[in-house]
PDB file of C-alpha atoms in Angstrom:
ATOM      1  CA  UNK F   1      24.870  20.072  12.906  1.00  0.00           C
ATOM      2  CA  UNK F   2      21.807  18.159  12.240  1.00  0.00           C
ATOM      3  CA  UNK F   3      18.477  20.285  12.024  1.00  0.00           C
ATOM      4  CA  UNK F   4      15.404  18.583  13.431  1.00  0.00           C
ATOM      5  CA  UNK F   5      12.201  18.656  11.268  1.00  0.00           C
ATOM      6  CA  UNK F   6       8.378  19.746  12.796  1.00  0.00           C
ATOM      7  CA  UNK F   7       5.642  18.057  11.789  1.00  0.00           C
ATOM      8  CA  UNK F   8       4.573  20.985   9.866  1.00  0.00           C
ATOM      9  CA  UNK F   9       7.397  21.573   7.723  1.00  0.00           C
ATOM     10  CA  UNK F  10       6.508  17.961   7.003  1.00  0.00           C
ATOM     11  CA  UNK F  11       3.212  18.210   6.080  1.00  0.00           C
ATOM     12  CA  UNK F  12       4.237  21.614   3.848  1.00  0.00           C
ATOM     13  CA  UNK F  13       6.528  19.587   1.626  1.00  0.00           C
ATOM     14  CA  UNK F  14       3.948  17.242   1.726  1.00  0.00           C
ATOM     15  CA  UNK F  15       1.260  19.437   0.476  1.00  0.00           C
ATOM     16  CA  UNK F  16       3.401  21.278  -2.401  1.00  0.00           C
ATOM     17  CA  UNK F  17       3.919  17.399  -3.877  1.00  0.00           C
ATOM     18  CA  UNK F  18       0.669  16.449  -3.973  1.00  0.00           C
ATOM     19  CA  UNK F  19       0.287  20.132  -5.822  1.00  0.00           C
ATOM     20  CA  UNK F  20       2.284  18.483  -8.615  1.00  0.00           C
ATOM     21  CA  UNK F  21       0.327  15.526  -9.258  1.00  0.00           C
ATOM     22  CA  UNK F  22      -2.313  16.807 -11.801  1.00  0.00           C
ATOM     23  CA  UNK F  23      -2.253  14.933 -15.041  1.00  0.00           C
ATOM     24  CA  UNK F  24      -4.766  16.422 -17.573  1.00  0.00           C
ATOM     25  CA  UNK F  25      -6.151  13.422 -18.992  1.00  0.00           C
ATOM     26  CA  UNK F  26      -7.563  12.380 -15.923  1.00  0.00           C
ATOM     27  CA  UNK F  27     -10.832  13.061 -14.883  1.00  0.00           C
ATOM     28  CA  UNK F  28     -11.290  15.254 -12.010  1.00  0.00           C
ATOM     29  CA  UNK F  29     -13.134  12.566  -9.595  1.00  0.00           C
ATOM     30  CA  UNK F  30      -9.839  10.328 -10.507  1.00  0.00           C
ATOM     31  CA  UNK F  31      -7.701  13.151 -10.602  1.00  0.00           C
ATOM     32  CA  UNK F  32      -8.871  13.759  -7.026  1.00  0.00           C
ATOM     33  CA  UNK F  33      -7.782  10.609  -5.655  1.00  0.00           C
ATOM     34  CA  UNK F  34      -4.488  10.124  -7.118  1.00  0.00           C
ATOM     35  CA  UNK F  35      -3.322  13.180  -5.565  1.00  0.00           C
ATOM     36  CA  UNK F  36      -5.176  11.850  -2.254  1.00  0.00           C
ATOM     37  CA  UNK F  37      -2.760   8.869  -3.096  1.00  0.00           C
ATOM     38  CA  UNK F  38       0.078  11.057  -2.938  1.00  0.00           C
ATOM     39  CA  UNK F  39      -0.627  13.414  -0.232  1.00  0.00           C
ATOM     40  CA  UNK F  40      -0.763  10.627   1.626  1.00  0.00           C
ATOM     41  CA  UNK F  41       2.206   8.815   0.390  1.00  0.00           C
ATOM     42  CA  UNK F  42       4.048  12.047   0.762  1.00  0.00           C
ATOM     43  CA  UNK F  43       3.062  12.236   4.639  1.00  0.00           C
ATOM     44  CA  UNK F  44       3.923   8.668   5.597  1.00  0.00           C
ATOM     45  CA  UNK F  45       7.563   9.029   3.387  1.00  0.00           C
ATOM     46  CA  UNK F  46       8.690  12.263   4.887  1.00  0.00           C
ATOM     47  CA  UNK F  47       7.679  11.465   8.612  1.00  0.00           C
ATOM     48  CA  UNK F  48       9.327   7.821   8.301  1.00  0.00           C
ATOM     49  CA  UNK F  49      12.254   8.793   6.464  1.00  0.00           C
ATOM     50  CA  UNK F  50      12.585  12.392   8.848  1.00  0.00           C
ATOM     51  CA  UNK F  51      11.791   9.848  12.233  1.00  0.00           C
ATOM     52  CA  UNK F  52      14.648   7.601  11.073  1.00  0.00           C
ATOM     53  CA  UNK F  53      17.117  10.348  10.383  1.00  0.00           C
ATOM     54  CA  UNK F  54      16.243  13.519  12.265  1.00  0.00           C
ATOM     55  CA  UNK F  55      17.026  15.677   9.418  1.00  0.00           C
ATOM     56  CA  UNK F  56      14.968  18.044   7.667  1.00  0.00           C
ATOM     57  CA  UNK F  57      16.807  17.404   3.805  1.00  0.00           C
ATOM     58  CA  UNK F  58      16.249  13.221   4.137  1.00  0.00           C
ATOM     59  CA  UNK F  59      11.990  14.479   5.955  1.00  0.00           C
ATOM     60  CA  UNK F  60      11.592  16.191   2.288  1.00  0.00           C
ATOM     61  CA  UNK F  61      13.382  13.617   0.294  1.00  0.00           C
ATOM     62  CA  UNK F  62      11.363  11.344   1.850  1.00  0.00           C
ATOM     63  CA  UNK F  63       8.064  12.792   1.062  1.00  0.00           C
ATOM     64  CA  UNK F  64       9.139  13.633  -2.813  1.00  0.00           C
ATOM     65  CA  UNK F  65       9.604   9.326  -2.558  1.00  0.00           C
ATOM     66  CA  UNK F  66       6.465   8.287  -0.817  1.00  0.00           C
ATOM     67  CA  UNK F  67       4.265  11.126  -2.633  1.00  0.00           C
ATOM     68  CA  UNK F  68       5.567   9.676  -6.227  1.00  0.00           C
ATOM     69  CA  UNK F  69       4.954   6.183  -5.195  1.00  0.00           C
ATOM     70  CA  UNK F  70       1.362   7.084  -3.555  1.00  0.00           C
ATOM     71  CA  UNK F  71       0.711   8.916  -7.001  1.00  0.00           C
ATOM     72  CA  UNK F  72       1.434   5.708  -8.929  1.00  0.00           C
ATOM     73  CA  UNK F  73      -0.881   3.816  -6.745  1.00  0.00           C
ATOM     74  CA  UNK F  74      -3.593   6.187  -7.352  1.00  0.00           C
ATOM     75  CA  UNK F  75      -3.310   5.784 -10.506  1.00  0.00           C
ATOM     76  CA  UNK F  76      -3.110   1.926 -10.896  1.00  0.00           C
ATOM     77  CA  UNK F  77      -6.138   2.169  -8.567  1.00  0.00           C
ATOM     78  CA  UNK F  78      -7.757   4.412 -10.865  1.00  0.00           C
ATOM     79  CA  UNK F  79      -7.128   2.098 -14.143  1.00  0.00           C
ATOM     80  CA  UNK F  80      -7.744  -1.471 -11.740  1.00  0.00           C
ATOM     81  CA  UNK F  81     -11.224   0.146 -11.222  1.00  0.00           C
ATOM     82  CA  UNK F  82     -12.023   1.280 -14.558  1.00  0.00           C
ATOM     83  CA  UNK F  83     -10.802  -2.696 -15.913  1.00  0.00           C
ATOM     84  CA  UNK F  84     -13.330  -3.952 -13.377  1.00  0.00           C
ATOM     85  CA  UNK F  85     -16.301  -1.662 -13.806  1.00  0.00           C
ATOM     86  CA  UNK F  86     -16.258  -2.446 -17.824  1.00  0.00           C
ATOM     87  CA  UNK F  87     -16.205  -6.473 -17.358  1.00  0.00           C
ATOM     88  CA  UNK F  88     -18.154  -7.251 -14.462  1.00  0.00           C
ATOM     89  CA  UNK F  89     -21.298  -9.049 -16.125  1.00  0.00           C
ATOM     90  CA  UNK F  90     -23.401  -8.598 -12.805  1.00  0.00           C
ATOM     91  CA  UNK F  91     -24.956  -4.526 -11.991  1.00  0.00           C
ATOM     92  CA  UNK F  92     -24.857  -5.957  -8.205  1.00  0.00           C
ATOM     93  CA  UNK F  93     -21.391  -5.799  -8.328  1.00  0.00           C
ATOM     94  CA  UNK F  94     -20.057  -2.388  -7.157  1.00  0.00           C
ATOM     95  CA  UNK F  95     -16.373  -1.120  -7.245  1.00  0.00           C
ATOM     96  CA  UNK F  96     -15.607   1.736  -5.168  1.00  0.00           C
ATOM     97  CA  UNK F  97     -12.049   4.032  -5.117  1.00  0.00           C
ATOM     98  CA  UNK F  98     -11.334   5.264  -1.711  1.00  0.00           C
ATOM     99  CA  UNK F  99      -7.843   6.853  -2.963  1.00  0.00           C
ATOM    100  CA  UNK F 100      -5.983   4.400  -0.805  1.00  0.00           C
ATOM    101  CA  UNK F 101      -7.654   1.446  -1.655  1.00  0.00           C
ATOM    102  CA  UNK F 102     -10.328  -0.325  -3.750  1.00  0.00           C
ATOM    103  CA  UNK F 103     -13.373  -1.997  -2.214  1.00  0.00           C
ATOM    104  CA  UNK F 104     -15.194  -4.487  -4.840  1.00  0.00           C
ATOM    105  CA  UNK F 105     -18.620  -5.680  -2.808  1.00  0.00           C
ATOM    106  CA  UNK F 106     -20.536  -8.350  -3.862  1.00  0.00           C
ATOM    107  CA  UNK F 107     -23.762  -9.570  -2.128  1.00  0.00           C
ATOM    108  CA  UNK F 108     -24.128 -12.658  -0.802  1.00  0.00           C
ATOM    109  CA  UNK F 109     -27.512 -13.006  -2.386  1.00  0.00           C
ATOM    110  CA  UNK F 110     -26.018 -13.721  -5.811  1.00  0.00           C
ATOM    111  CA  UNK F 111     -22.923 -15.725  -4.098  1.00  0.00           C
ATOM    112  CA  UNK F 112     -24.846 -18.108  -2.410  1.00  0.00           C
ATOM    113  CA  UNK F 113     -27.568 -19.761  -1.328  1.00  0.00           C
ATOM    114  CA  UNK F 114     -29.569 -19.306   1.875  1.00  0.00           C
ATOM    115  CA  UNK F 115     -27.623 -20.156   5.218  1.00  0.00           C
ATOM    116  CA  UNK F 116     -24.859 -21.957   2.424  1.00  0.00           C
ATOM    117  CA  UNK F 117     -21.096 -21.447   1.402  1.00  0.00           C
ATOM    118  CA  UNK F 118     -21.183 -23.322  -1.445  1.00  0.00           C
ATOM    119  CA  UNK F 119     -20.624 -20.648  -4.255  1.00  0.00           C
ATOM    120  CA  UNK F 120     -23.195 -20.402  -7.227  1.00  0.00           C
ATOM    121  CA  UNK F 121     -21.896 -21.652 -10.472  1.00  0.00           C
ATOM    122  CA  UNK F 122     -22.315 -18.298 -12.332  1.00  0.00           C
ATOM    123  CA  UNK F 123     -21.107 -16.041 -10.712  1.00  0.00           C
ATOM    124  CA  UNK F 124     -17.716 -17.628 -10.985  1.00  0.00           C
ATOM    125  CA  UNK F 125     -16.896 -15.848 -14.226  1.00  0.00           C
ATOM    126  CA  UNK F 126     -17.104 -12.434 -12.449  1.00  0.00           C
ATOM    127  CA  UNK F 127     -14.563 -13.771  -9.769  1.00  0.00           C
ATOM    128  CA  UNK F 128     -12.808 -14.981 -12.561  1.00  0.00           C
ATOM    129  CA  UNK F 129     -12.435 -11.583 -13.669  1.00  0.00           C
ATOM    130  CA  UNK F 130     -11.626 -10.272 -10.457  1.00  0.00           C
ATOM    131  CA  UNK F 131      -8.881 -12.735 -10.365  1.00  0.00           C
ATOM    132  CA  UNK F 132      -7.395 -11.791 -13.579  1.00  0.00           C
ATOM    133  CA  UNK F 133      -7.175  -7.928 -12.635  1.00  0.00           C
ATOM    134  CA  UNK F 134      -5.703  -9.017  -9.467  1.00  0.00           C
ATOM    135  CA  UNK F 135      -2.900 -10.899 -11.585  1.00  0.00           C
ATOM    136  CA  UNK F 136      -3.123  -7.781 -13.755  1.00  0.00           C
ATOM    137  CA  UNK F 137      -2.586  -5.664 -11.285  1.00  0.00           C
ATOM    138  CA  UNK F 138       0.111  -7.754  -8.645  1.00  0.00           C
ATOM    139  CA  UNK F 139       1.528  -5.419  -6.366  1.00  0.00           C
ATOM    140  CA  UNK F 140      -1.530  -5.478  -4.050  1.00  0.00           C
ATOM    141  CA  UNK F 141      -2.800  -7.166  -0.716  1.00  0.00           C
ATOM    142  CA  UNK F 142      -6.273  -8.002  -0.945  1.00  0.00           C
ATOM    143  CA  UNK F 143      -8.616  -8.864   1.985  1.00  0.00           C
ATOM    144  CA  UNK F 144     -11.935 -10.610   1.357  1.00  0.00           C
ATOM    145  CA  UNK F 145     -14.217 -10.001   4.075  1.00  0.00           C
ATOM    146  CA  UNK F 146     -17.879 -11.729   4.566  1.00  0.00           C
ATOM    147  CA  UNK F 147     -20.219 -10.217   6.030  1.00  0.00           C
ATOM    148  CA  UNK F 148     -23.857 -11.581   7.095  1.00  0.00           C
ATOM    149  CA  UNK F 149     -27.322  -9.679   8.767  1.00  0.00           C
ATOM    150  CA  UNK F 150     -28.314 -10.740  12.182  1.00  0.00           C
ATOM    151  CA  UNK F 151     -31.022 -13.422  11.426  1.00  0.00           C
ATOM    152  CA  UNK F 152     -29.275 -16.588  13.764  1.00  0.00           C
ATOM    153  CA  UNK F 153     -26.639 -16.461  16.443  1.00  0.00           C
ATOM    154  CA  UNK F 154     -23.803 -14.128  16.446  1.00  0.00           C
ATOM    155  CA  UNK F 155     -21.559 -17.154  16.398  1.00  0.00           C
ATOM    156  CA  UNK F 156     -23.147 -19.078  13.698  1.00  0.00           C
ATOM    157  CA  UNK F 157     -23.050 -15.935  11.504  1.00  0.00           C
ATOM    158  CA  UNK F 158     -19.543 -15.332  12.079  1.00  0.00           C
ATOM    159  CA  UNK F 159     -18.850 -18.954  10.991  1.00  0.00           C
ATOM    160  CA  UNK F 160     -20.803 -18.508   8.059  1.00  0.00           C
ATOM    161  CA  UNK F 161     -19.197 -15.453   6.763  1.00  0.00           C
ATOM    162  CA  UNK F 162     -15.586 -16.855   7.625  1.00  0.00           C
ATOM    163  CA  UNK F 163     -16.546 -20.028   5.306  1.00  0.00           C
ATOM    164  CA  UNK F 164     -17.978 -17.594   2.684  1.00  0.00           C
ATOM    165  CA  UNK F 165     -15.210 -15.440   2.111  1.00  0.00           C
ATOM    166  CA  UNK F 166     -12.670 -18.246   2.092  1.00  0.00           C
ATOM    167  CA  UNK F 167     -14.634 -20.099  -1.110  1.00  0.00           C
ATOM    168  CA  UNK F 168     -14.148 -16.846  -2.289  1.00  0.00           C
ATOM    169  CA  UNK F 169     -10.239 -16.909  -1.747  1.00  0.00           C
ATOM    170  CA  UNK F 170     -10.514 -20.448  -2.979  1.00  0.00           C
ATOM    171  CA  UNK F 171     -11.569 -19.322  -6.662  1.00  0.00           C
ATOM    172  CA  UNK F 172      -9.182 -16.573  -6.738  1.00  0.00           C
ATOM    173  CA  UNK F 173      -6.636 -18.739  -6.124  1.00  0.00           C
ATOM    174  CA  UNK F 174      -7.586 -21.542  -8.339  1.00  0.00           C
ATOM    175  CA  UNK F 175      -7.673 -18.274 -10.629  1.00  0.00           C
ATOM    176  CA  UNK F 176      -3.461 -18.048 -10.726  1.00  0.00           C
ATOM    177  CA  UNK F 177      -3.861 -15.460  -7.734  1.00  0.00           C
ATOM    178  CA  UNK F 178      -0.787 -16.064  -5.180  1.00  0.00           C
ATOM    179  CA  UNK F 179      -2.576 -17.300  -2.104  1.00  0.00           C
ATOM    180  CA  UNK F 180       0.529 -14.940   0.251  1.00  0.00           C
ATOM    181  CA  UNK F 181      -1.584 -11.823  -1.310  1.00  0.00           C
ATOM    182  CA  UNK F 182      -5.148 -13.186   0.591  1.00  0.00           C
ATOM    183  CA  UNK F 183      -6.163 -12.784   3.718  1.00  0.00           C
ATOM    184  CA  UNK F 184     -10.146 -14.148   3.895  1.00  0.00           C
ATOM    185  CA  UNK F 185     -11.649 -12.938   6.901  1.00  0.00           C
ATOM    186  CA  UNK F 186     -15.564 -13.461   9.073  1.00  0.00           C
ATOM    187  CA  UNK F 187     -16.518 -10.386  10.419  1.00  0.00           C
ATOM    188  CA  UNK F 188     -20.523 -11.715  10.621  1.00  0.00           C
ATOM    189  CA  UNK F 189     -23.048  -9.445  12.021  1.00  0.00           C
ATOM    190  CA  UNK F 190     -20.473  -6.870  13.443  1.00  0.00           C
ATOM    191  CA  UNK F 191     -20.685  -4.455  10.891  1.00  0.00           C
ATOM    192  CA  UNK F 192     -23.844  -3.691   9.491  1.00  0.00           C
ATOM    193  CA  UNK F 193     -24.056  -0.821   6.280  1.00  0.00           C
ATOM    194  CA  UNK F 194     -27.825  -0.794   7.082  1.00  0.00           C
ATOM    195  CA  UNK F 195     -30.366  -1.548   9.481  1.00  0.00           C
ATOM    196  CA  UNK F 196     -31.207  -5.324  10.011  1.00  0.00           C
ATOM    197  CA  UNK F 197     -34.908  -3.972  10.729  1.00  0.00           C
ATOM    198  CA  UNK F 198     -35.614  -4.244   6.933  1.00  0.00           C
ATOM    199  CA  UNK F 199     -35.390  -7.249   4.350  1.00  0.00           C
ATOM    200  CA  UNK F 200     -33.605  -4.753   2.338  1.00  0.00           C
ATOM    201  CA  UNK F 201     -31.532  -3.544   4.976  1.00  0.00           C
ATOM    202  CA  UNK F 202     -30.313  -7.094   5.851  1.00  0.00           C
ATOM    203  CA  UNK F 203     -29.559  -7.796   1.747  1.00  0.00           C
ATOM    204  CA  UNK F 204     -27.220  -4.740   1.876  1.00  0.00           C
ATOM    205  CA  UNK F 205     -25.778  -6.329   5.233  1.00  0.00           C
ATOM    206  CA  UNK F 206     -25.334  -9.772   3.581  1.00  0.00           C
ATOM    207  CA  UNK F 207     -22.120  -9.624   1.419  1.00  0.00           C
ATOM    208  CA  UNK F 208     -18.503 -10.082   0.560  1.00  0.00           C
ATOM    209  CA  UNK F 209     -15.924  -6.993   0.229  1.00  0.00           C
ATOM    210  CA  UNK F 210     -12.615  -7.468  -1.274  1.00  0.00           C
ATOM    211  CA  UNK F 211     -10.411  -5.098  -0.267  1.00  0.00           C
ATOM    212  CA  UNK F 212      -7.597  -4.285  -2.200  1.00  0.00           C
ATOM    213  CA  UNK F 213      -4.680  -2.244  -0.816  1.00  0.00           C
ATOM    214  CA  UNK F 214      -1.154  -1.443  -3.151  1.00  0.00           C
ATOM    215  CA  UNK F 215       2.061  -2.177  -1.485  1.00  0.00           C
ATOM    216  CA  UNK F 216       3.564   0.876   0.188  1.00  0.00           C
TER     217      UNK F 216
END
């Protein structure tokens, strides 16, 4: 007879994985999110393996399989950021390790010019680097996003940002990155990291995120 898992049991087996995931020559801020990584991975591998199977055995085996593979992405995480943060010639630049993902923001101040989508000329070398740890680093889905403030329509803005972050795609793929890995995205004035009542608040809301997410 088949024994039915609970959640918690799930989330126990879960837990004493991500227990297991401490490698010493980490730091502990990286250390920290790889075993987010596999927490996480653990959780998603024993609830989709258990759902599929109704059995408690294939709900831990499951969660030993997702909480390696969220481990390794952690990690590649951790080293793709690292890589980045040592070659990007521009301090604007920032790189940012959620566990799950990495988010590489660049504003649109040193992208382009006013109210343009036409990319400036030097700061292709840093998506040029980009592109390389991208190659680098392959098993990865990567969304660039533009963002804009709320000077102009809501309409115009979203235009503009869709345009921006699609140049952006267009040097990552002229780069050697596989084009099936992009997804360029406009989200315009719709989500704002500070308040448009500012010149500086509407430079931190003007800019492009890459998003980069490891296969599952």
């Amino acid at each position: 007879m088949r024994t039915t898992y609970t959640l918690p049991a799930v989330l126990v087996g879960a837990l004493a994985l991500s227990a297991c995931t401490d490698v010493d020559s980490y730091n502990p801020d990286e250390n920290a999110r790889t075993k987010e990584g596999a927490l996480l991975g653990a959780i998603a591998g024993a609830v989709a393996v258990g759902a599929a199977t109704e059995d408690a055995g294939s709900a831990l085996l499951g969660g030993v399989i997702g909480g390696a593979l969220g481990a390794y992405g952690g990690a590649q995480l951790d080293a793709q950021a690292r890589d980045l943060e040592q070659r990007f010639g521009n301090d604007a630049i920032t790189v940012s390790n959620t566990g799950g993902q990495l988010v590489v923001t660049m504003p649109q101040d040193i992208l382009f010019a006013i109210d343009s989508a036409a990319l400036n000329v030097a700061l292709e070398a840093d998506l040029a680097i980009l592109a390389d740890s991208l190659n680098k680093y392959d098993q990865s889905a990567v969304e660039i996003i533009g963002h804009t403030d709320n000077t102009g329509s809501a309409g115009y803005n979203a235009t503009l940002s869709l345009d921006r972050a699609q140049a952006v795609a267009d040097v990552l793929v002229n780069n050697g990155v596989s084009v099936t890995r992009l997804d360029a995205t406009g989200r315009g004035e719709e989500q704002p990291v500070a308040s448009n009542l500012s010149e500086e608040g509407r430079a931190q809301n003007r800019r492009v995120e890459i998003v980069i997410t490891p296969y599952s």
